[in-house]
Coordinates of C-alpha atoms in Angstrom, one line a residue:
M1 CA 0.0 0.0 0.0
I2 CA 1.3 3.4 -0.9
D3 CA 2.0 5.7 2.0
R4 CA 0.6 9.0 0.7
D5 CA 2.0 11.1 3.5
A6 CA 5.5 9.7 3.0
G7 CA 6.5 12.4 0.4
A8 CA 5.7 15.3 2.7
R9 CA 7.5 13.7 5.7
R10 CA 10.5 12.9 3.5
R11 CA 10.7 16.5 2.3
A12 CA 10.5 17.6 5.9
G13 CA 13.6 15.5 6.6
D14 CA 11.9 13.2 9.1
G15 CA 12.7 9.9 7.4
L16 CA 12.2 7.5 4.6
R17 CA 10.5 4.2 3.8
V18 CA 12.7 1.1 3.7
A19 CA 11.8 -2.3 2.3
I20 CA 13.4 -5.7 2.9
L21 CA 13.4 -8.5 0.4
Q22 CA 13.4 -12.2 1.4
S23 CA 13.9 -14.9 -1.2
P24 CA 15.8 -18.2 -1.9
G25 CA 17.0 -16.7 -5.1
S26 CA 18.6 -18.8 -7.8
P27 CA 22.0 -19.9 -6.4
G28 CA 24.8 -19.4 -8.9
D29 CA 22.7 -17.7 -11.5
P30 CA 23.2 -13.9 -11.4
E31 CA 21.2 -13.3 -14.5
T32 CA 18.0 -14.8 -13.0
N33 CA 18.6 -13.1 -9.7
L34 CA 19.0 -9.7 -11.4
V35 CA 15.7 -10.2 -13.0
E36 CA 14.1 -10.9 -9.6
L37 CA 15.9 -7.8 -8.2
R38 CA 14.5 -5.7 -10.9
R39 CA 10.9 -6.9 -10.2
A40 CA 11.4 -6.2 -6.5
A41 CA 12.7 -2.7 -7.3
E42 CA 9.8 -2.0 -9.6
Q43 CA 7.4 -3.1 -6.8
A44 CA 9.2 -0.8 -4.4
R45 CA 8.9 2.1 -6.8
N46 CA 5.2 1.5 -7.4
D47 CA 4.7 1.4 -3.6
G48 CA 6.5 4.7 -3.1
L49 CA 9.4 3.2 -1.2
D50 CA 12.9 4.8 -0.9
V51 CA 15.4 2.0 -0.1
L52 CA 15.4 -1.8 -0.8
V53 CA 17.6 -4.0 1.3
T54 CA 18.4 -7.4 -0.2
P55 CA 19.9 -10.6 1.3
E56 CA 23.6 -11.3 1.6
M57 CA 25.1 -12.4 -1.7
F58 CA 21.6 -12.4 -3.3
V59 CA 22.8 -11.7 -6.8
T60 CA 25.2 -14.7 -6.8
G61 CA 24.1 -17.0 -4.1
Y62 CA 26.2 -17.7 -1.0
D63 CA 26.9 -21.4 -0.4
I64 CA 27.1 -22.4 -4.0
D65 CA 28.9 -25.0 -6.1
R66 CA 30.0 -22.4 -8.7
P67 CA 33.0 -20.6 -7.4
L68 CA 32.2 -17.1 -6.2
A69 CA 35.5 -15.9 -7.4
D70 CA 34.6 -16.7 -11.0
L71 CA 31.3 -14.8 -10.7
A72 CA 33.1 -11.9 -9.0
R73 CA 35.2 -11.4 -12.1
N74 CA 32.0 -10.3 -13.9
D75 CA 30.7 -6.8 -13.5
L76 CA 27.8 -7.4 -11.1
L77 CA 27.5 -3.9 -9.7
D78 CA 26.7 -2.0 -12.9
P79 CA 23.5 -4.0 -13.5
V80 CA 22.4 -3.2 -10.0
R81 CA 23.2 0.5 -10.6
R82 CA 21.0 0.5 -13.7
I83 CA 18.1 -1.1 -11.9
A84 CA 18.3 1.5 -9.1
R85 CA 18.5 4.3 -11.7
T86 CA 15.7 3.0 -13.8
C87 CA 13.4 2.2 -10.9
R88 CA 14.4 5.3 -8.9
V89 CA 14.9 3.3 -5.8
A90 CA 18.1 3.0 -3.7
I91 CA 19.3 -0.6 -3.3
V92 CA 21.5 -2.2 -0.6
V93 CA 23.1 -5.1 -2.4
C94 CA 25.8 -7.5 -1.3
L95 CA 28.4 -8.8 -3.9
P96 CA 31.7 -10.6 -3.9
E97 CA 34.4 -8.0 -4.5
I98 CA 37.9 -8.8 -5.8
A99 CA 40.5 -6.3 -4.5
S100 CA 43.4 -6.4 -6.9
S101 CA 46.0 -4.5 -4.9
G102 CA 48.8 -6.9 -4.1
A103 CA 47.7 -10.6 -3.8
P104 CA 44.2 -11.2 -5.2
R105 CA 41.7 -11.1 -2.3
M106 CA 37.9 -11.3 -2.2
Y107 CA 35.6 -9.4 0.2
N108 CA 32.0 -9.9 1.1
T109 CA 30.9 -6.4 0.3
A110 CA 27.6 -4.4 0.7
Y111 CA 27.0 -1.4 -1.5
F112 CA 24.5 1.4 -1.0
V113 CA 23.4 2.4 -4.5
D114 CA 21.2 5.5 -4.5
S115 CA 18.2 6.1 -6.7
Q116 CA 20.4 7.8 -9.4
G117 CA 22.5 4.7 -9.6
E118 CA 25.5 6.2 -7.7
V119 CA 27.4 4.2 -5.1
R120 CA 27.2 6.1 -1.9
G121 CA 28.8 3.6 0.4
R122 CA 30.7 0.3 0.5
H123 CA 31.0 -2.0 3.5
R124 CA 33.3 -5.0 3.6
K125 CA 32.0 -7.7 6.1
S126 CA 34.3 -7.3 9.1
H127 CA 33.3 -10.4 11.1
L128 CA 33.6 -13.6 9.2
F129 CA 31.5 -16.6 10.4
G130 CA 32.6 -20.2 10.1
D131 CA 34.7 -22.0 7.6
L132 CA 32.7 -20.9 4.6
D133 CA 33.3 -17.2 5.2
R134 CA 36.9 -17.7 6.1
R135 CA 37.6 -19.9 3.1
L136 CA 36.2 -17.3 0.7
F137 CA 36.8 -13.9 2.1
E138 CA 39.1 -11.5 3.7
P139 CA 37.7 -9.4 6.6
G140 CA 37.0 -5.7 6.3
D141 CA 38.4 -3.3 8.7
R142 CA 35.4 -1.2 9.7
P143 CA 32.6 -2.1 12.2
F144 CA 30.1 -0.3 9.9
T145 CA 29.9 2.1 7.0
M146 CA 27.7 5.1 7.3
V147 CA 25.6 6.6 4.5
D148 CA 23.5 9.8 4.9
Y149 CA 20.5 9.5 2.6
H150 CA 17.6 12.0 2.6
G151 CA 18.6 13.0 6.1
V152 CA 18.6 9.4 7.5
R153 CA 22.0 8.1 8.7
I154 CA 22.2 4.4 7.6
A155 CA 24.9 2.1 9.0
L156 CA 25.7 -0.8 6.7
M157 CA 26.6 -4.1 8.2
I158 CA 26.5 -7.7 6.9
C159 CA 25.1 -10.7 8.7
Y160 CA 27.5 -11.7 11.5
D161 CA 28.6 -8.1 12.0
V162 CA 25.3 -7.2 13.6
E163 CA 25.6 -10.0 16.2
F164 CA 28.4 -8.1 17.9
P165 CA 26.9 -5.5 20.2
E166 CA 30.0 -3.3 19.9
N167 CA 29.4 -2.7 16.2
V168 CA 25.8 -1.6 16.6
R169 CA 26.6 0.5 19.7
A170 CA 29.4 2.2 17.8
A171 CA 27.0 3.0 14.9
A172 CA 24.4 4.4 17.4
I173 CA 27.1 6.6 19.0
A174 CA 28.0 7.9 15.6
G175 CA 24.5 9.0 15.0
A176 CA 22.9 6.1 13.0
H177 CA 19.1 6.1 12.7
L178 CA 19.0 2.7 10.9
V179 CA 21.3 -0.3 10.6
A180 CA 20.7 -2.1 7.2
V181 CA 21.8 -5.7 7.3
P182 CA 21.9 -8.0 4.3
T183 CA 22.2 -11.5 5.9
A184 CA 22.4 -15.2 5.2
Q185 CA 21.3 -16.5 8.5
M186 CA 20.9 -20.3 8.7
E187 CA 19.8 -23.1 10.9
P188 CA 20.2 -23.5 13.8
F189 CA 20.4 -19.8 14.5
A190 CA 16.8 -18.7 14.0
F191 CA 16.9 -17.0 17.5
V192 CA 19.2 -14.4 16.0
A193 CA 16.5 -13.3 13.5
D194 CA 13.7 -13.8 16.1
H195 CA 15.2 -12.2 19.2
L196 CA 18.7 -10.7 18.9
I197 CA 17.8 -8.2 16.2
R198 CA 15.1 -6.8 18.5
A199 CA 17.6 -6.5 21.3
R200 CA 20.1 -4.6 19.0
A201 CA 17.4 -2.1 18.2
W202 CA 16.2 -1.7 21.7
E203 CA 19.5 -1.4 23.4
N204 CA 20.5 1.5 21.0
Q205 CA 17.1 2.9 20.3
I206 CA 17.5 2.7 16.5
Y207 CA 15.9 0.9 13.6
V208 CA 17.3 -2.4 12.2
A209 CA 16.4 -3.7 8.7
Y210 CA 17.4 -7.4 8.5
A211 CA 17.0 -9.0 5.0
N212 CA 17.6 -12.7 5.0
H213 CA 17.5 -15.6 2.5
S214 CA 15.0 -18.4 2.7
G215 CA 15.2 -21.9 1.2
K216 CA 18.4 -24.0 0.9
E217 CA 21.8 -23.8 -0.8
R218 CA 23.8 -27.1 -0.8
G219 CA 24.1 -28.0 3.0
T220 CA 22.8 -24.6 4.2
T221 CA 19.2 -24.1 5.2
Y222 CA 18.2 -20.5 5.8
V223 CA 15.8 -19.4 8.5
G224 CA 14.1 -16.4 6.8
G225 CA 12.6 -14.2 9.5
S226 CA 13.5 -11.0 7.8
S227 CA 12.2 -7.9 9.7
V228 CA 12.3 -4.2 10.3
V229 CA 12.5 -3.5 14.0
G230 CA 11.9 -0.1 15.6
P231 CA 13.8 1.8 18.4
S232 CA 11.4 0.3 21.0
G233 CA 12.3 -3.3 19.9
E234 CA 8.9 -3.6 18.3
V235 CA 8.7 -5.6 15.0
L236 CA 7.3 -3.2 12.5
A237 CA 7.4 -5.5 9.5
R238 CA 8.2 -9.2 9.1
I239 CA 8.2 -11.6 6.2
E240 CA 6.6 -15.0 6.9
A241 CA 6.4 -16.3 3.3
E242 CA 9.4 -17.9 1.7
T243 CA 9.5 -15.0 -0.9
G244 CA 8.2 -11.5 -0.2
M245 CA 8.8 -7.9 0.7
A246 CA 7.9 -5.9 3.7
D247 CA 8.5 -2.2 4.6
A248 CA 8.4 0.3 7.4
W249 CA 8.8 4.1 7.8
I250 CA 12.2 5.1 9.4
D251 CA 11.4 8.1 11.5
T252 CA 14.4 10.1 12.7
T253 CA 12.3 11.9 15.2
A254 CA 11.3 8.6 16.8
V255 CA 15.0 7.7 17.2
A256 CA 15.6 11.0 18.9
A257 CA 12.6 10.6 21.2
A258 CA 13.5 7.0 22.1
Q259 CA 17.1 8.0 22.9
R260 CA 15.8 10.8 25.2
A261 CA 13.4 8.4 26.9
N262 CA 15.8 5.5 27.3
P263 CA 19.2 6.6 28.7
Y264 CA 21.4 3.7 27.7
L265 CA 23.6 5.9 25.5
R266 CA 23.8 8.7 28.0
D267 CA 24.5 6.5 31.0
R268 CA 27.4 4.5 29.5
R269 CA 30.6 4.6 31.4
P270 CA 33.2 3.9 28.7
G271 CA 36.1 3.9 31.2
L272 CA 34.7 0.7 32.7
Y273 CA 34.7 -1.1 29.3
R274 CA 38.3 -0.8 28.3
A275 CA 38.7 -4.6 28.5
L276 CA 36.4 -4.9 25.5
V277 CA 39.2 -3.9 23.2
D278 CA 41.7 -6.4 24.8
P279 CA 42.1 -9.9 23.4
I280 CA 40.5 -12.7 25.4
H281 CA 43.1 -14.9 26.9
A282 CA 42.4 -18.5 27.9
A283 CA 42.7 -19.1 31.6
S284 CA 45.8 -20.9 32.8
P285 CA 45.6 -24.4 34.2
E286 CA 46.0 -22.8 37.7
G287 CA 42.9 -20.9 37.1

């Protein structure tokens, strides 16, 4: 349903409307996935939405037989830019990125492409999960990447990144209104999608848009559960079907009000938390 008041609120600088996409996609088939992405972007445009967040590695697939490095040698970003420009919708898309400086390396990278097709931000996944990630990718060196879009400060993270409270707290301290998270959350971790995302929003009084895969890829079964959660921890939109979209209004004034009402950020005592930046050492046999 089109939000007929959204344009006026957007012009007032109070926020924007964000959609999440959930889908099993077509693993290893970028051409088919780009067609699906275009359909989703067209729907977002027709519904008057501003930003579409897609699952982690949606264009290529994630746990696939076809080597990601082979797919990464193709230009996958320009087709996404054309879709964003044609549909006049900003897109958060996650792609394998080959960095050619020095020895060839590949990153798991989220791009924020605006409605003119311009890349406004790039985030390399900083926390790699499990053997699959570590076999394929190098870690990025930022906890998040911030994009300011129509007055909304959007922090990009990827999947496992959001499971570290330090990352989301750092984004909130930096002024984020929304954390946008392409993810490939799998069994047996449904509790992350069901509960942890709500906690991240609540403890920082910000929005979280969490776009997950559904279905299966090889030995990986995805849990779905894509959602947009508000600063109060309330689930504003959730996708129950295997394939679908949902959206919610991101209200910057609601973030400000929630952070005034809930003093977590003000009541922090950073001096007590210095151990957070120290490595964890195993206890000696003597205890």
